[in-house]
């Protein structure tokens, strides 16, 4: 009968996997976080552009504010972005410019996206993403 020799490498794969598994899970979580932030940033940029366009079509500053807010809500919901808080600032002073002059409407949209559901330790609770867009007001449209 032969005697079994002890392999010094025996069990090292299991130990290496036990050490590397948490690191791999953390890297995967960071990749998901980066993807979520990029998708949210793109959605907020598109929402700001849509809001600026909607506001520039209105005839009063109050109506422009309402149109911009509903456009941001509609665009973020359409892209399945759940904002904890949403803030829409509208500079609709271009709507009061005299007929025949160039004017713009600017919208700044902010959305705070939560990161709590990713379950990666050490991540902040949320990230605020801000985008700004400008749309021209028709020079010869009644205001």
PDB file of C-alpha atoms in Angstrom:
ATOM      1  CA  UNK A   1       0.000   0.000   0.000  1.00  0.00           C
ATOM      2  CA  UNK A   2       1.268   3.429  -0.988  1.00  0.00           C
ATOM      3  CA  UNK A   3       1.401   6.309   1.427  1.00  0.00           C
ATOM      4  CA  UNK A   4      -0.433   9.451   0.371  1.00  0.00           C
ATOM      5  CA  UNK A   5       1.724  12.498   0.082  1.00  0.00           C
ATOM      6  CA  UNK A   6       0.383  15.801   1.301  1.00  0.00           C
ATOM      7  CA  UNK A   7      -0.096  18.385  -1.453  1.00  0.00           C
ATOM      8  CA  UNK A   8       0.938  21.818  -0.110  1.00  0.00           C
ATOM      9  CA  UNK A   9      -1.409  23.534  -2.606  1.00  0.00           C
ATOM     10  CA  UNK A  10      -4.473  21.600  -1.497  1.00  0.00           C
ATOM     11  CA  UNK A  11      -7.357  23.912  -0.472  1.00  0.00           C
ATOM     12  CA  UNK A  12      -5.725  27.086  -1.775  1.00  0.00           C
ATOM     13  CA  UNK A  13      -8.380  27.604  -4.466  1.00  0.00           C
ATOM     14  CA  UNK A  14     -11.115  27.616  -1.880  1.00  0.00           C
ATOM     15  CA  UNK A  15      -9.216  30.101   0.249  1.00  0.00           C
ATOM     16  CA  UNK A  16      -8.531  32.360  -2.732  1.00  0.00           C
ATOM     17  CA  UNK A  17     -12.206  32.305  -3.708  1.00  0.00           C
ATOM     18  CA  UNK A  18     -13.247  33.135  -0.147  1.00  0.00           C
ATOM     19  CA  UNK A  19     -10.934  36.147  -0.181  1.00  0.00           C
ATOM     20  CA  UNK A  20     -11.805  37.360  -3.684  1.00  0.00           C
ATOM     21  CA  UNK A  21     -15.598  36.881  -3.582  1.00  0.00           C
ATOM     22  CA  UNK A  22     -16.345  40.025  -1.529  1.00  0.00           C
ATOM     23  CA  UNK A  23     -14.043  42.078  -3.750  1.00  0.00           C
ATOM     24  CA  UNK A  24     -15.763  40.807  -6.902  1.00  0.00           C
ATOM     25  CA  UNK A  25     -19.190  41.559  -5.446  1.00  0.00           C
ATOM     26  CA  UNK A  26     -18.063  45.093  -4.562  1.00  0.00           C
ATOM     27  CA  UNK A  27     -16.732  45.673  -8.096  1.00  0.00           C
ATOM     28  CA  UNK A  28     -20.001  44.418  -9.569  1.00  0.00           C
ATOM     29  CA  UNK A  29     -21.939  46.760  -7.272  1.00  0.00           C
ATOM     30  CA  UNK A  30     -19.805  49.714  -8.371  1.00  0.00           C
ATOM     31  CA  UNK A  31     -20.422  48.866 -12.027  1.00  0.00           C
ATOM     32  CA  UNK A  32     -24.174  48.823 -11.403  1.00  0.00           C
ATOM     33  CA  UNK A  33     -23.878  52.141  -9.542  1.00  0.00           C
ATOM     34  CA  UNK A  34     -21.994  53.724 -12.443  1.00  0.00           C
ATOM     35  CA  UNK A  35     -24.557  52.460 -14.915  1.00  0.00           C
ATOM     36  CA  UNK A  36     -27.431  53.781 -12.843  1.00  0.00           C
ATOM     37  CA  UNK A  37     -25.839  57.218 -12.535  1.00  0.00           C
ATOM     38  CA  UNK A  38     -25.181  57.415 -16.294  1.00  0.00           C
ATOM     39  CA  UNK A  39     -28.723  56.346 -17.203  1.00  0.00           C
ATOM     40  CA  UNK A  40     -30.177  58.848 -14.728  1.00  0.00           C
ATOM     41  CA  UNK A  41     -27.928  61.653 -16.017  1.00  0.00           C
ATOM     42  CA  UNK A  42     -29.027  60.974 -19.589  1.00  0.00           C
ATOM     43  CA  UNK A  43     -32.684  60.930 -18.571  1.00  0.00           C
ATOM     44  CA  UNK A  44     -32.381  64.214 -16.654  1.00  0.00           C
ATOM     45  CA  UNK A  45     -30.653  65.877 -19.625  1.00  0.00           C
ATOM     46  CA  UNK A  46     -33.441  64.748 -21.938  1.00  0.00           C
ATOM     47  CA  UNK A  47     -36.060  65.849 -19.424  1.00  0.00           C
ATOM     48  CA  UNK A  48     -34.490  69.321 -19.174  1.00  0.00           C
ATOM     49  CA  UNK A  49     -34.466  69.648 -22.977  1.00  0.00           C
ATOM     50  CA  UNK A  50     -38.121  68.586 -23.216  1.00  0.00           C
ATOM     51  CA  UNK A  51     -39.045  70.949 -20.390  1.00  0.00           C
ATOM     52  CA  UNK A  52     -37.280  73.893 -22.047  1.00  0.00           C
ATOM     53  CA  UNK A  53     -39.087  73.196 -25.306  1.00  0.00           C
ATOM     54  CA  UNK A  54     -42.469  72.875 -23.565  1.00  0.00           C
ATOM     55  CA  UNK A  55     -41.892  76.087 -21.602  1.00  0.00           C
ATOM     56  CA  UNK A  56     -40.871  78.023 -24.716  1.00  0.00           C
ATOM     57  CA  UNK A  57     -44.206  77.190 -26.350  1.00  0.00           C
ATOM     58  CA  UNK A  58     -46.251  78.756 -23.546  1.00  0.00           C
ATOM     59  CA  UNK A  59     -47.520  82.340 -23.520  1.00  0.00           C
ATOM     60  CA  UNK A  60     -47.035  83.221 -19.836  1.00  0.00           C
ATOM     61  CA  UNK A  61     -44.353  82.692 -17.224  1.00  0.00           C
ATOM     62  CA  UNK A  62     -46.732  80.794 -14.906  1.00  0.00           C
ATOM     63  CA  UNK A  63     -47.845  78.457 -17.700  1.00  0.00           C
ATOM     64  CA  UNK A  64     -44.193  77.908 -18.668  1.00  0.00           C
ATOM     65  CA  UNK A  65     -43.343  76.810 -15.108  1.00  0.00           C
ATOM     66  CA  UNK A  66     -46.231  74.343 -15.034  1.00  0.00           C
ATOM     67  CA  UNK A  67     -45.400  72.967 -18.498  1.00  0.00           C
ATOM     68  CA  UNK A  68     -41.728  72.510 -17.568  1.00  0.00           C
ATOM     69  CA  UNK A  69     -42.527  70.679 -14.321  1.00  0.00           C
ATOM     70  CA  UNK A  70     -44.954  68.306 -16.027  1.00  0.00           C
ATOM     71  CA  UNK A  71     -42.463  67.655 -18.852  1.00  0.00           C
ATOM     72  CA  UNK A  72     -39.716  66.721 -16.364  1.00  0.00           C
ATOM     73  CA  UNK A  73     -42.071  64.406 -14.469  1.00  0.00           C
ATOM     74  CA  UNK A  74     -43.293  62.808 -17.695  1.00  0.00           C
ATOM     75  CA  UNK A  75     -39.802  62.281 -19.154  1.00  0.00           C
ATOM     76  CA  UNK A  76     -38.264  60.807 -15.990  1.00  0.00           C
ATOM     77  CA  UNK A  77     -41.255  58.487 -15.528  1.00  0.00           C
ATOM     78  CA  UNK A  78     -41.029  57.359 -19.163  1.00  0.00           C
ATOM     79  CA  UNK A  79     -37.392  56.346 -18.601  1.00  0.00           C
ATOM     80  CA  UNK A  80     -38.208  54.651 -15.271  1.00  0.00           C
ATOM     81  CA  UNK A  81     -36.096  57.037 -13.212  1.00  0.00           C
ATOM     82  CA  UNK A  82     -37.461  57.334  -9.682  1.00  0.00           C
ATOM     83  CA  UNK A  83     -36.487  60.715  -8.281  1.00  0.00           C
ATOM     84  CA  UNK A  84     -36.649  61.101  -4.509  1.00  0.00           C
ATOM     85  CA  UNK A  85     -36.796  64.866  -5.001  1.00  0.00           C
ATOM     86  CA  UNK A  86     -37.242  66.841  -8.198  1.00  0.00           C
ATOM     87  CA  UNK A  87     -36.553  70.539  -8.644  1.00  0.00           C
ATOM     88  CA  UNK A  88     -37.320  72.532 -11.792  1.00  0.00           C
ATOM     89  CA  UNK A  89     -36.148  76.133 -12.179  1.00  0.00           C
ATOM     90  CA  UNK A  90     -37.453  78.037 -15.191  1.00  0.00           C
ATOM     91  CA  UNK A  91     -36.070  81.322 -16.504  1.00  0.00           C
ATOM     92  CA  UNK A  92     -38.986  82.334 -18.710  1.00  0.00           C
ATOM     93  CA  UNK A  93     -38.094  86.006 -18.935  1.00  0.00           C
ATOM     94  CA  UNK A  94     -37.799  85.533 -22.704  1.00  0.00           C
ATOM     95  CA  UNK A  95     -41.579  85.182 -22.873  1.00  0.00           C
ATOM     96  CA  UNK A  96     -41.933  88.836 -21.863  1.00  0.00           C
ATOM     97  CA  UNK A  97     -39.532  90.137 -24.537  1.00  0.00           C
ATOM     98  CA  UNK A  98     -41.031  92.448 -27.172  1.00  0.00           C
ATOM     99  CA  UNK A  99     -42.349  90.923 -30.384  1.00  0.00           C
ATOM    100  CA  UNK A 100     -39.644  90.526 -33.054  1.00  0.00           C
ATOM    101  CA  UNK A 101     -36.693  90.185 -30.645  1.00  0.00           C
ATOM    102  CA  UNK A 102     -34.726  87.018 -30.021  1.00  0.00           C
ATOM    103  CA  UNK A 103     -35.456  85.383 -26.678  1.00  0.00           C
ATOM    104  CA  UNK A 104     -34.786  82.118 -24.869  1.00  0.00           C
ATOM    105  CA  UNK A 105     -36.280  80.041 -22.089  1.00  0.00           C
ATOM    106  CA  UNK A 106     -33.838  78.170 -19.846  1.00  0.00           C
ATOM    107  CA  UNK A 107     -34.745  75.233 -17.614  1.00  0.00           C
ATOM    108  CA  UNK A 108     -32.559  73.695 -14.903  1.00  0.00           C
ATOM    109  CA  UNK A 109     -33.793  70.304 -13.713  1.00  0.00           C
ATOM    110  CA  UNK A 110     -32.445  68.416 -10.685  1.00  0.00           C
ATOM    111  CA  UNK A 111     -33.278  64.877  -9.666  1.00  0.00           C
ATOM    112  CA  UNK A 112     -32.042  63.011  -6.596  1.00  0.00           C
ATOM    113  CA  UNK A 113     -31.706  59.301  -7.381  1.00  0.00           C
ATOM    114  CA  UNK A 114     -31.541  56.863  -4.466  1.00  0.00           C
ATOM    115  CA  UNK A 115     -28.764  54.293  -4.230  1.00  0.00           C
ATOM    116  CA  UNK A 116     -30.023  52.538  -1.109  1.00  0.00           C
ATOM    117  CA  UNK A 117     -31.543  49.604  -2.994  1.00  0.00           C
ATOM    118  CA  UNK A 118     -28.165  48.513  -4.411  1.00  0.00           C
ATOM    119  CA  UNK A 119     -27.175  47.005  -1.037  1.00  0.00           C
ATOM    120  CA  UNK A 120     -23.491  47.834  -1.428  1.00  0.00           C
ATOM    121  CA  UNK A 121     -21.973  48.865   1.906  1.00  0.00           C
ATOM    122  CA  UNK A 122     -20.567  52.371   2.097  1.00  0.00           C
ATOM    123  CA  UNK A 123     -22.611  53.870  -0.756  1.00  0.00           C
ATOM    124  CA  UNK A 124     -24.242  57.223  -0.212  1.00  0.00           C
ATOM    125  CA  UNK A 125     -28.017  57.307   0.083  1.00  0.00           C
ATOM    126  CA  UNK A 126     -28.556  59.243  -3.136  1.00  0.00           C
ATOM    127  CA  UNK A 127     -27.017  61.326  -5.850  1.00  0.00           C
ATOM    128  CA  UNK A 128     -28.358  64.612  -7.188  1.00  0.00           C
ATOM    129  CA  UNK A 129     -28.115  64.998 -10.938  1.00  0.00           C
ATOM    130  CA  UNK A 130     -28.617  68.408 -12.538  1.00  0.00           C
ATOM    131  CA  UNK A 131     -29.025  69.376 -16.192  1.00  0.00           C
ATOM    132  CA  UNK A 132     -29.742  72.640 -17.948  1.00  0.00           C
ATOM    133  CA  UNK A 133     -31.278  73.276 -21.366  1.00  0.00           C
ATOM    134  CA  UNK A 134     -32.249  76.336 -23.374  1.00  0.00           C
ATOM    135  CA  UNK A 135     -34.900  76.659 -26.069  1.00  0.00           C
ATOM    136  CA  UNK A 136     -35.570  79.610 -28.351  1.00  0.00           C
ATOM    137  CA  UNK A 137     -38.871  81.468 -28.252  1.00  0.00           C
ATOM    138  CA  UNK A 138     -40.444  82.184 -31.632  1.00  0.00           C
ATOM    139  CA  UNK A 139     -39.648  85.816 -32.495  1.00  0.00           C
ATOM    140  CA  UNK A 140     -42.951  86.589 -34.171  1.00  0.00           C
ATOM    141  CA  UNK A 141     -45.352  84.648 -31.986  1.00  0.00           C
ATOM    142  CA  UNK A 142     -47.886  86.509 -29.890  1.00  0.00           C
ATOM    143  CA  UNK A 143     -46.788  86.618 -26.275  1.00  0.00           C
TER     144      UNK A 143
END
